[in-house]
mmCIF file of C-alpha atoms in Angstrom:
data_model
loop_
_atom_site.group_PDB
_atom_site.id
_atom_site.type_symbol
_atom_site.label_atom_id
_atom_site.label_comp_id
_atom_site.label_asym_id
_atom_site.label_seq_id
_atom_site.Cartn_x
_atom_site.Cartn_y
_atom_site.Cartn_z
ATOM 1 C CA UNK A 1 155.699 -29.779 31.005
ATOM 2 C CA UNK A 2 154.303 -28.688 34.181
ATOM 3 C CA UNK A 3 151.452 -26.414 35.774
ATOM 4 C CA UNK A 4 152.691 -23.597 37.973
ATOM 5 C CA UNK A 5 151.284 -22.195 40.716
ATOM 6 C CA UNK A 6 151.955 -20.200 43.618
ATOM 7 C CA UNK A 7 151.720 -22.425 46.859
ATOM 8 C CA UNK A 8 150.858 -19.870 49.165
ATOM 9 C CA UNK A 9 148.618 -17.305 47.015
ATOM 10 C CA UNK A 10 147.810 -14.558 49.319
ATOM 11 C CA UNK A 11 144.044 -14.449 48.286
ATOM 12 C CA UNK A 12 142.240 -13.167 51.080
ATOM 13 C CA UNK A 13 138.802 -15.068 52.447
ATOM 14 C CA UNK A 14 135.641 -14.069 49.930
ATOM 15 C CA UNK A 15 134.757 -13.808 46.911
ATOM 16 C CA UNK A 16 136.517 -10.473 45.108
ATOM 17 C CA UNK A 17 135.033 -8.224 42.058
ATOM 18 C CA UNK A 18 136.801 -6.657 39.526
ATOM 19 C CA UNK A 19 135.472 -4.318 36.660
ATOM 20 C CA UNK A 20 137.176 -4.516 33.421
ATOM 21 C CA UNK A 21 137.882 -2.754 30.135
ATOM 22 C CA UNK A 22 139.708 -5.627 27.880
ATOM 23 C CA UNK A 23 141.336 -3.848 24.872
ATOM 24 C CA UNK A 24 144.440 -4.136 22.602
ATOM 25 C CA UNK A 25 147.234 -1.865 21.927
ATOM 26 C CA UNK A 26 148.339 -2.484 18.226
ATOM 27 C CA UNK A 27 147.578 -6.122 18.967
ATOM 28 C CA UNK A 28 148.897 -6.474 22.642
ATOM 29 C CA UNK A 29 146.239 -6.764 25.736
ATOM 30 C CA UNK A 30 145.511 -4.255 27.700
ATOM 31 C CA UNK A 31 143.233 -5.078 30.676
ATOM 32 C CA UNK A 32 142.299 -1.394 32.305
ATOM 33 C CA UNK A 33 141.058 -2.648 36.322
ATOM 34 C CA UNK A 34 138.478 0.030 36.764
ATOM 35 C CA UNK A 35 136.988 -1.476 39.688
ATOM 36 C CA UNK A 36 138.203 -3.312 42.738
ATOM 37 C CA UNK A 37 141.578 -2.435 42.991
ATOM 38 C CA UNK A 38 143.123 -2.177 46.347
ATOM 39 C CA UNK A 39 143.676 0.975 48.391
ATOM 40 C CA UNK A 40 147.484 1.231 48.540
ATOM 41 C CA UNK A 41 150.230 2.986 50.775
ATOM 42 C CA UNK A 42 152.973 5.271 50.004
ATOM 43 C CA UNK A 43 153.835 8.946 48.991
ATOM 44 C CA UNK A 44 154.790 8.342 45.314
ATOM 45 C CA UNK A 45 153.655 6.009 42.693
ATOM 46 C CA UNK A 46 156.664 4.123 43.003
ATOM 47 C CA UNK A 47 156.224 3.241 47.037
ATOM 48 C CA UNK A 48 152.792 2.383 46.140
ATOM 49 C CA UNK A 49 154.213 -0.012 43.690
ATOM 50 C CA UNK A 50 156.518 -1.597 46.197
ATOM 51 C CA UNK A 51 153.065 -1.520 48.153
ATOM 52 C CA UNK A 52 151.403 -3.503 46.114
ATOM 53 C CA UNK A 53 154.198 -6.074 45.753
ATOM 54 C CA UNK A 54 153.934 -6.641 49.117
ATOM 55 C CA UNK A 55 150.304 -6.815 50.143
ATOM 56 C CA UNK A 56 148.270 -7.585 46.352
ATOM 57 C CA UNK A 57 150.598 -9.130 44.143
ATOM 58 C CA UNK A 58 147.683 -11.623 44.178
ATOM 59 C CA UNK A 59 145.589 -9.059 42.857
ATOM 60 C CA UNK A 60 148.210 -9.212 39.611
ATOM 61 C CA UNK A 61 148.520 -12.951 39.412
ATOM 62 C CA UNK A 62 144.636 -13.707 39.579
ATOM 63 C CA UNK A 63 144.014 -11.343 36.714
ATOM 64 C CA UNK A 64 146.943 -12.008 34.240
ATOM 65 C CA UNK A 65 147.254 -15.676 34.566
ATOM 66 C CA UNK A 66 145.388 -18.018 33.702
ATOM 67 C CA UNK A 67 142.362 -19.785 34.184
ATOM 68 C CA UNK A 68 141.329 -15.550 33.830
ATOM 69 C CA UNK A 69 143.790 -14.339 32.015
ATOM 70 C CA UNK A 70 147.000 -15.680 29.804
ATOM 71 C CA UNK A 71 150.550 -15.749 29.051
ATOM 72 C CA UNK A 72 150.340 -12.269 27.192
ATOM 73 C CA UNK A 73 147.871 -10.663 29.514
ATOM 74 C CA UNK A 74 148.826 -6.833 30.172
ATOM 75 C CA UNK A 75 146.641 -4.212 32.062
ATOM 76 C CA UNK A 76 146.731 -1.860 34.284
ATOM 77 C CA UNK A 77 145.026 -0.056 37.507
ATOM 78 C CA UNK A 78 143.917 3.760 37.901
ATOM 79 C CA UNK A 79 144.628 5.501 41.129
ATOM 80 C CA UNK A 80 144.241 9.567 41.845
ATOM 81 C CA UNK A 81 147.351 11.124 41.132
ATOM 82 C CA UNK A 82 149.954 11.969 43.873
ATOM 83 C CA UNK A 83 151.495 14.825 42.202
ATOM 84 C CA UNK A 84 149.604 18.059 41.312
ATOM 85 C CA UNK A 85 150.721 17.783 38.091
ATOM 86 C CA UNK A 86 148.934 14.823 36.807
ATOM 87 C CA UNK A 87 145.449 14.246 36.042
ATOM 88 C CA UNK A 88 145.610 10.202 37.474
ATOM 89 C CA UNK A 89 148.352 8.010 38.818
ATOM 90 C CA UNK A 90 148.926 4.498 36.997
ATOM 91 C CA UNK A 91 149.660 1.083 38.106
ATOM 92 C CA UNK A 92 150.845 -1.469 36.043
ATOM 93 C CA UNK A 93 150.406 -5.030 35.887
ATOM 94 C CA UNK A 94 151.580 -8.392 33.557
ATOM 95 C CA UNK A 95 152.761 -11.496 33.976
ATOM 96 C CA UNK A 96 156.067 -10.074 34.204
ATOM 97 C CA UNK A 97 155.368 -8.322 37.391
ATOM 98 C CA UNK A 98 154.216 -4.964 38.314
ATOM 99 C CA UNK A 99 155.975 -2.856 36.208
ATOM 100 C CA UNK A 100 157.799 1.102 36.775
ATOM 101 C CA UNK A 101 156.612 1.566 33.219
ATOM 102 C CA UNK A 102 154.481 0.018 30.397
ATOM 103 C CA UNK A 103 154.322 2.288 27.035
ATOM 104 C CA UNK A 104 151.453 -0.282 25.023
ATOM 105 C CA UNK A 105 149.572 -0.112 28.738
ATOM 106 C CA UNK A 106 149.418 3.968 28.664
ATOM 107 C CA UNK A 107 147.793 3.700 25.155
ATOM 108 C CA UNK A 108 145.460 1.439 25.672
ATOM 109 C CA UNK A 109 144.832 3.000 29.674
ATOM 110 C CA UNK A 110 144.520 6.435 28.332
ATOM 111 C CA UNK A 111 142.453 5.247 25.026
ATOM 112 C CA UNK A 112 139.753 3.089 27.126
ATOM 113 C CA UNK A 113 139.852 5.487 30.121
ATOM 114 C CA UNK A 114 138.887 8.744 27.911
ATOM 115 C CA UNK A 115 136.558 6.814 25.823
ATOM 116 C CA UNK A 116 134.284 5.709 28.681
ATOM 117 C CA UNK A 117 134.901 9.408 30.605
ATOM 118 C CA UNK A 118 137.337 7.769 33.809
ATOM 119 C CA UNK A 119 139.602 10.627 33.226
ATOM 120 C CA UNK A 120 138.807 14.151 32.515
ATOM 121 C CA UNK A 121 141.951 15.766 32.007
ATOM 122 C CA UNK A 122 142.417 19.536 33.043
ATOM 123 C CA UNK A 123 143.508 20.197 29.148
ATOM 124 C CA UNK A 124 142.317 18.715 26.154
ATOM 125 C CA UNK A 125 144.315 16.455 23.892
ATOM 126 C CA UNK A 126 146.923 15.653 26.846
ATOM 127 C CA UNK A 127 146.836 13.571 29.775
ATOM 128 C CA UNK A 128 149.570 13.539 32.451
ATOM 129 C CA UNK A 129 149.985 10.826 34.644
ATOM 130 C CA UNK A 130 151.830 9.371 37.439
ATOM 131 C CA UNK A 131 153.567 6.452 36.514
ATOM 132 C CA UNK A 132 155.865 4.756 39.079
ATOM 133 C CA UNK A 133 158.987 5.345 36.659
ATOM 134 C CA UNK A 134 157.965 8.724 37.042
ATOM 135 C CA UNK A 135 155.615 11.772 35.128
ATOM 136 C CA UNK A 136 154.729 10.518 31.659
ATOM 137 C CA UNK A 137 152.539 12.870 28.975
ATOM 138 C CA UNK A 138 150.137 11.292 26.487
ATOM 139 C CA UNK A 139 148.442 13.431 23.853
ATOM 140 C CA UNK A 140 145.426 12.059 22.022
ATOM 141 C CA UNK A 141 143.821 12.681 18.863
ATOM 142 C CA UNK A 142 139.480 12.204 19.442
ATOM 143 C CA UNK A 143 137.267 12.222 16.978
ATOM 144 C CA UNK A 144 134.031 12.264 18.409
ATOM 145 C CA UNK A 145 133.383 9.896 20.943
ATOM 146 C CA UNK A 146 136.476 7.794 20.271
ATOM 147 C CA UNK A 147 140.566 8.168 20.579
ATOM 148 C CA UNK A 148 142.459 7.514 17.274
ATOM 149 C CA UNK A 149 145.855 7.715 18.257
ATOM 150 C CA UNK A 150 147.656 8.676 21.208
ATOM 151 C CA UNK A 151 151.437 9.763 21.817
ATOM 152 C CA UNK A 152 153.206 9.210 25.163
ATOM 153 C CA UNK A 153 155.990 11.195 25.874
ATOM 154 C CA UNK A 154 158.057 8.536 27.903
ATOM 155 C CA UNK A 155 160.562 8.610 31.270
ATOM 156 C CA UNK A 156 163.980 9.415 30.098
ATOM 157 C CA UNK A 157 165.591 6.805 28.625
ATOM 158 C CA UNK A 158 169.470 5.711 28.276
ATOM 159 C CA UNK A 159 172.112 2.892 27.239
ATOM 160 C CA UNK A 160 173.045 0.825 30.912
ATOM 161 C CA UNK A 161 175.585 -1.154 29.962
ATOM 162 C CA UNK A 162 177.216 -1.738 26.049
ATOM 163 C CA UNK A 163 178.600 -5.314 24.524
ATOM 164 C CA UNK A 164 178.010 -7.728 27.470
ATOM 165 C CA UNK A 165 178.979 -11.180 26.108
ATOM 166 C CA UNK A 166 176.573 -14.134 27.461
ATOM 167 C CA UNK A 167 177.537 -17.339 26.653
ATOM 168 C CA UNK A 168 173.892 -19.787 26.893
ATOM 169 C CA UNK A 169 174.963 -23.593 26.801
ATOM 170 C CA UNK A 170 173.768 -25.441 23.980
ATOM 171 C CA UNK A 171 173.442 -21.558 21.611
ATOM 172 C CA UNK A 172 177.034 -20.134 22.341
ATOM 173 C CA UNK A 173 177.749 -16.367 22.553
ATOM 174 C CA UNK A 174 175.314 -13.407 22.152
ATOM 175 C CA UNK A 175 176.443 -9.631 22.942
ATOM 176 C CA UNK A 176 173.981 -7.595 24.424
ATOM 177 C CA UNK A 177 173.209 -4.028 24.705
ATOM 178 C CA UNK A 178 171.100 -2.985 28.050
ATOM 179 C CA UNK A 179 168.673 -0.356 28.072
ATOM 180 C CA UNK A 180 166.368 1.549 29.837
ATOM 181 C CA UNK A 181 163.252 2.520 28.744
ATOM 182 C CA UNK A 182 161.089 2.287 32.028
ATOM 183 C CA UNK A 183 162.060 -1.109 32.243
ATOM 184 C CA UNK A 184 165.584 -2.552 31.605
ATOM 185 C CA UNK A 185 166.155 -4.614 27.919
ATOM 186 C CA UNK A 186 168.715 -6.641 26.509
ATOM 187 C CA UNK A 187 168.783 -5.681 23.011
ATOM 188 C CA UNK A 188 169.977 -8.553 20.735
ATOM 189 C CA UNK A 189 170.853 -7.218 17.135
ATOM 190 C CA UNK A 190 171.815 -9.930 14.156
ATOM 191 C CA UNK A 191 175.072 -11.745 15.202
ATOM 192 C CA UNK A 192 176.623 -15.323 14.458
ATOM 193 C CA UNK A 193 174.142 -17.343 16.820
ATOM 194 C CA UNK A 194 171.341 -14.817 16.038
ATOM 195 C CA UNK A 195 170.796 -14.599 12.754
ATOM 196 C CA UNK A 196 167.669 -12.142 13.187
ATOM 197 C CA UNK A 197 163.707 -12.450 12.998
ATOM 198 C CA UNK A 198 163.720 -13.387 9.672
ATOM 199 C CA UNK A 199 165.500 -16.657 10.454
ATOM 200 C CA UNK A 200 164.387 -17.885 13.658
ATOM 201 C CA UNK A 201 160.998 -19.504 14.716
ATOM 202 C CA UNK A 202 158.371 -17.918 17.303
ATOM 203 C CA UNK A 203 159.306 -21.335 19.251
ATOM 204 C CA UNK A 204 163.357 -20.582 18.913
ATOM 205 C CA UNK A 205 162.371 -17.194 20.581
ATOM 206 C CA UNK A 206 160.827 -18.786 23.726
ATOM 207 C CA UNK A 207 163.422 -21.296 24.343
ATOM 208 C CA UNK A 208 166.658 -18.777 24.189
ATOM 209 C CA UNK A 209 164.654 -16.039 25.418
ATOM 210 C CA UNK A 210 164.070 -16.892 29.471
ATOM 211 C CA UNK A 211 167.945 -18.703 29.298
ATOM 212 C CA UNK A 212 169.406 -15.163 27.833
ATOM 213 C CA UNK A 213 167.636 -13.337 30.692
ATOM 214 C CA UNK A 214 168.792 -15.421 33.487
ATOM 215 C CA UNK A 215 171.853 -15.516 32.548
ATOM 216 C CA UNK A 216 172.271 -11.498 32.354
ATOM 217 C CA UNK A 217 170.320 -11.383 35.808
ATOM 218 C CA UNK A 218 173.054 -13.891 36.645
ATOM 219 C CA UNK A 219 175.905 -11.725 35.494
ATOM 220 C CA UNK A 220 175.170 -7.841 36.373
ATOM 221 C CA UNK A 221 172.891 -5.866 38.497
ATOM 222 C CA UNK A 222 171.177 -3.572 36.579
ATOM 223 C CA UNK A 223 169.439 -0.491 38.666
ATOM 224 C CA UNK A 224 168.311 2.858 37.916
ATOM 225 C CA UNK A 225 170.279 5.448 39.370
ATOM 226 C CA UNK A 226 167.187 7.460 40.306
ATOM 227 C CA UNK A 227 165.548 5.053 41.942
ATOM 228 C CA UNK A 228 166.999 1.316 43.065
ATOM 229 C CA UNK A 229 163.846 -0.509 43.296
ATOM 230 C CA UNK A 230 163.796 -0.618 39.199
ATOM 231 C CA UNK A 231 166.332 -2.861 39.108
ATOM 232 C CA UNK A 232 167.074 -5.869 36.619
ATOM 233 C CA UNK A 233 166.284 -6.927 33.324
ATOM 234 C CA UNK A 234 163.063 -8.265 32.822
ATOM 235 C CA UNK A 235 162.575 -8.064 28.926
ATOM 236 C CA UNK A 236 164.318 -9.359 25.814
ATOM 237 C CA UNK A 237 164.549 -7.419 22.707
ATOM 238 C CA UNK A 238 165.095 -9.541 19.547
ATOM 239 C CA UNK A 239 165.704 -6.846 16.370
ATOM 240 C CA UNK A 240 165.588 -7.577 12.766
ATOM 241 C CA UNK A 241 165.210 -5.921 9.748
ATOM 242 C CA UNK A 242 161.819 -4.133 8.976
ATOM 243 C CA UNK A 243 159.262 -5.636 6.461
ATOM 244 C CA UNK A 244 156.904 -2.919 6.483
ATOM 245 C CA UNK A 245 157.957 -0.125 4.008
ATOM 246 C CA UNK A 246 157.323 2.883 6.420
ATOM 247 C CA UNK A 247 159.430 0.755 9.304
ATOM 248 C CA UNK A 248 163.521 1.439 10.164
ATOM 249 C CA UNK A 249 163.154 -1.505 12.231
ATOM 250 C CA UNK A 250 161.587 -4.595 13.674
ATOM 251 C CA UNK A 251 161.336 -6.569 16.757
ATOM 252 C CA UNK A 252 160.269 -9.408 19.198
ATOM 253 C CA UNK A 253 160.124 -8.219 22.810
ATOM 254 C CA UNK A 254 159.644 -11.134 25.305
ATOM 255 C CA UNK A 255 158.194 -10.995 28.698
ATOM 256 C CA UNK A 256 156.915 -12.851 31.759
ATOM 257 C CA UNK A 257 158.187 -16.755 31.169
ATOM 258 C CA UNK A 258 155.802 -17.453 27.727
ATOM 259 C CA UNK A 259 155.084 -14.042 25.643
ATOM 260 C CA UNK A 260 156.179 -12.502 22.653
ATOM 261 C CA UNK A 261 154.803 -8.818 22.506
ATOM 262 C CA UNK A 262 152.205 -8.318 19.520
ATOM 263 C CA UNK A 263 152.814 -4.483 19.585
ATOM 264 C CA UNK A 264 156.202 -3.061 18.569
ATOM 265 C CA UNK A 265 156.541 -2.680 22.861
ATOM 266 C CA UNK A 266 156.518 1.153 23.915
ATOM 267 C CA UNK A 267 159.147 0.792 26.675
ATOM 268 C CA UNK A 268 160.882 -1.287 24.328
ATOM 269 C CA UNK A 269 160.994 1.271 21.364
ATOM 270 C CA UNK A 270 162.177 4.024 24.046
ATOM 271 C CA UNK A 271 165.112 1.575 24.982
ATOM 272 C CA UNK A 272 165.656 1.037 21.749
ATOM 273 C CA UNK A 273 165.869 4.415 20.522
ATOM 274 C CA UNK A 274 168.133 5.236 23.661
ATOM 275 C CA UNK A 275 170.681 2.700 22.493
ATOM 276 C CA UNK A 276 170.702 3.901 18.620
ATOM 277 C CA UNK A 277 170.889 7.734 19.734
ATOM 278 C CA UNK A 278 173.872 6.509 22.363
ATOM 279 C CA UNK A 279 175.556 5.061 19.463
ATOM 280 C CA UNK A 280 175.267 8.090 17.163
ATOM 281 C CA UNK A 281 172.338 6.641 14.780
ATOM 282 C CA UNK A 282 169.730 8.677 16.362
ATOM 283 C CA UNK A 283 169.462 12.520 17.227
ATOM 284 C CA UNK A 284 166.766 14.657 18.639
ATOM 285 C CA UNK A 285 164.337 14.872 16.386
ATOM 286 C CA UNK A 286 164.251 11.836 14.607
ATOM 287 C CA UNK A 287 161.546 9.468 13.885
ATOM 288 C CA UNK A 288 161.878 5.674 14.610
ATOM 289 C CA UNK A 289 158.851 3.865 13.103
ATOM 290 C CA UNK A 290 159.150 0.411 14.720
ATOM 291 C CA UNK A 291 157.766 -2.854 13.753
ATOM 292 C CA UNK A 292 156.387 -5.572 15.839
ATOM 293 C CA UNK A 293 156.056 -9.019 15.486
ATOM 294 C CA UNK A 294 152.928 -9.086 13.102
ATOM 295 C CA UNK A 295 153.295 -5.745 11.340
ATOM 296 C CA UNK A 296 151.524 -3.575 13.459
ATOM 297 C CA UNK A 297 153.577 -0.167 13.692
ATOM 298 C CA UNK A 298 154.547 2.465 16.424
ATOM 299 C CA UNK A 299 155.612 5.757 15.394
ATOM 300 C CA UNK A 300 158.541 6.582 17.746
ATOM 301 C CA UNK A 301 160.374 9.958 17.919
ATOM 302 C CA UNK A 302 163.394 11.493 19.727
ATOM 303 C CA UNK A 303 162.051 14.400 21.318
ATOM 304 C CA UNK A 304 164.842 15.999 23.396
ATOM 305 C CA UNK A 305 168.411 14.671 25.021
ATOM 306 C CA UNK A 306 168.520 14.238 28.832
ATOM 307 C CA UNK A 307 170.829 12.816 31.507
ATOM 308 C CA UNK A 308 170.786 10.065 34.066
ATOM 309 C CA UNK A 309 173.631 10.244 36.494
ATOM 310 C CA UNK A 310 176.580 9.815 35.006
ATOM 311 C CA UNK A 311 174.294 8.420 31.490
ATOM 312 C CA UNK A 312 173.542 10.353 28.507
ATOM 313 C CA UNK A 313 170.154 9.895 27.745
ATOM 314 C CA UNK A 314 166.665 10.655 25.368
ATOM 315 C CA UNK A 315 163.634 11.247 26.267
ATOM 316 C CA UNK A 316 161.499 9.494 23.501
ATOM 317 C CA UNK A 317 157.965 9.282 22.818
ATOM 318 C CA UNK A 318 155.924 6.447 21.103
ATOM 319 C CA UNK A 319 152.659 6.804 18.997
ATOM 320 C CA UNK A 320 150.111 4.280 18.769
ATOM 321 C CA UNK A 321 146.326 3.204 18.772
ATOM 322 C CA UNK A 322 143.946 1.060 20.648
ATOM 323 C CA UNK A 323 140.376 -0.453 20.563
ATOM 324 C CA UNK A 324 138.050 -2.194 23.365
ATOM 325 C CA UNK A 325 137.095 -5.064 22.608
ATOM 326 C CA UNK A 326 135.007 -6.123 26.064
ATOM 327 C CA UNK A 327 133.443 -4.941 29.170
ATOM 328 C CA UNK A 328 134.756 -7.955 31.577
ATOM 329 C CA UNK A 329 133.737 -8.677 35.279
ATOM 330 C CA UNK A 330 135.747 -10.882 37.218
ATOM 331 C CA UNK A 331 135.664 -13.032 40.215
ATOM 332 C CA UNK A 332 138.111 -14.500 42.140
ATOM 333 C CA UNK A 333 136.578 -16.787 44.547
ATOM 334 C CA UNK A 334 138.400 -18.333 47.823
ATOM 335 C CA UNK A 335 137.157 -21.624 47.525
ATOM 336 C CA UNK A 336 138.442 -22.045 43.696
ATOM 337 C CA UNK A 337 141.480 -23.937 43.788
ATOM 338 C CA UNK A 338 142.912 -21.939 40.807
ATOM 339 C CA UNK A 339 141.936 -18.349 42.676
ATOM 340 C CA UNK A 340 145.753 -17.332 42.913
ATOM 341 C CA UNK A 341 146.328 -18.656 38.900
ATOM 342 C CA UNK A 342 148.953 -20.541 37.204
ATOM 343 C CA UNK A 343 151.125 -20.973 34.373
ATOM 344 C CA UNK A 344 152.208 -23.804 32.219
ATOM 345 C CA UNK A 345 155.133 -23.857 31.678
#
């Protein structure tokens, strides 16, 4: 066991001030930066991404790691949209990276954000904004003061690459589906070496789960053919069968180097529905009502076929909820020797 920690941090001179919503998505975090993010460069969400990569990934790694945040930590930034078609632009960031897409993030975002009045969109009960994966829709249900639910029609969605056989020393063979969802899964379904959820510990998961992705990142290169800098598989999919009666299915979507998502994943249940309408289990139209790792439930849906280049594709929405659950400021102080964060790993 050992401490990570980046050796050259990038945290500018100072002591920096972030305003925070902390809320949860079905059980996942969702940290909504409402203050302090940086000014970024670029004519579309997704340069600004590659912006921020470049210039304030420190930004990313002082909030979601720890000693101030953890190995689930999820959130997200608000920006003025770029496109007159949204009502705000959206900026993701885990302890994956800074993602094109995060489905759990735009629930929580759009929950928190209309609760406390950060977004006033131009027509009630939808908000459109500009994610770097592209336009996504969500429409929410208020009552009163508060947001119940809230439905995010996703970035269109398709099956990469079918069957790829990954042999992991010490497991044997798994065969993988890859899929797109706004960010790219490997899909594990029940095999001989995977026997599904049901049967494997939280700790098996963590173990196979960073091997499995190496070795896929080791074997193809996965890119959108829209837009190149989405590229690669950063999440793992475990399925299984469902154990809540309204669910078709259930899952275990990994991320960063230590996290199991608590929500059924949004990008993850657009992926997923992508590969089962690809291989003729879904159609437009049909619900999905996925499971997550400790029961909580998103209602997915099939709401139209697309294409991708040369891919068929869906484009799928996801329905969930979210609550606040703190009003956080943090500072990241130059002189702390921790100011960049760290991971053990």
């Amino acid at each position: 066991m050992g401490a990570w920690q980046e050796a050259d941090d990038g945290v500018p001179p100072g002591n920096h001030t972030f305003a925070c919503l902390d809320g949860h998505t079905c059980g996942n975090p969702v940290r909504l930066v409402i203050g302090g993010g940086p000014i970024l460069a670029g004519a579309t969400m997704s340069a600004r991404r590659q912006d921020f990569l470049a210039r304030f990934d420190w930004v990313r790694r002082a909030l979601m790691f720890e000693p101030r945040g953890h190995d689930l930590m999820s959130g997200a930034i608000l920006y003025p949209p770029l496109r007159p078609d949204c009502d705000a632009a959206i900026l993701f960031i885990e302890t994956t990276g800074c993602l094109p897409m995060c489905g759990h993030g735009t629930i929580g975002t759009v929950t928190m954000a209309l609760e406390h009045g950060l977004v006033t969109p131009r027509t009630e009960g939808e908000v459109a904004l500009d994610a770097p994966a592209g336009r996504v829709v969500a429409h929410y249900r208020r009552d009163g003061a508060h947001i119940d639910a809230v439905r995010v029609t996703n970035v269109a969605s398709y099956l990469a690459r079918e069957g790829l056989a990954v042999d992991l020393p010490g497991l044997g063979e798994l065969v993988v589906d890859i899929a797109y969802g706004g960010n790219f899964y490997a899909i594990v379904e029940p095999q001989p070496h995977y026997p599904g959820l049901d049967e494997v510990s939280v700790d098996w998961l963590l173990r196979w789960s960073p091997v499995l992705r190496r070795q896929i990142n080791q074997l193809v290169d996965i890119a959108h053919p829209g837009d190149t800098t989405i590229r690669g598989v950063t999440h793992v999919e475990w399925t299984g069968a469902p154990r809540h009666e309204r669910a078709h299915a259930r899952n275990a979507v990994f991320y960063g180097e230590r996290a199991l998502d608590r929500s059924p994943c949004g990008t993850g249940t657009s992926a997923r529905m992508a590969q089962l309408a690809a291989k003729g289990r879904l159609a437009a139209g049909d619900e999905f009502m996925h499971e997550s790792l400790i029961g909580t439930l998103f209602e997915g849906r099939v709401e139209a076929v697309a294409r991708i280049g040369d891919f068929a594709a869906i484009i799928p929405s996801v329905a969930g909820w979210a609550r606040l659950h703190a009003l956080t400021t943090i500072f990241v102080d130059a002189r702390d020797p921790l100011r960049g964060g760290f991971q053990v790993v």
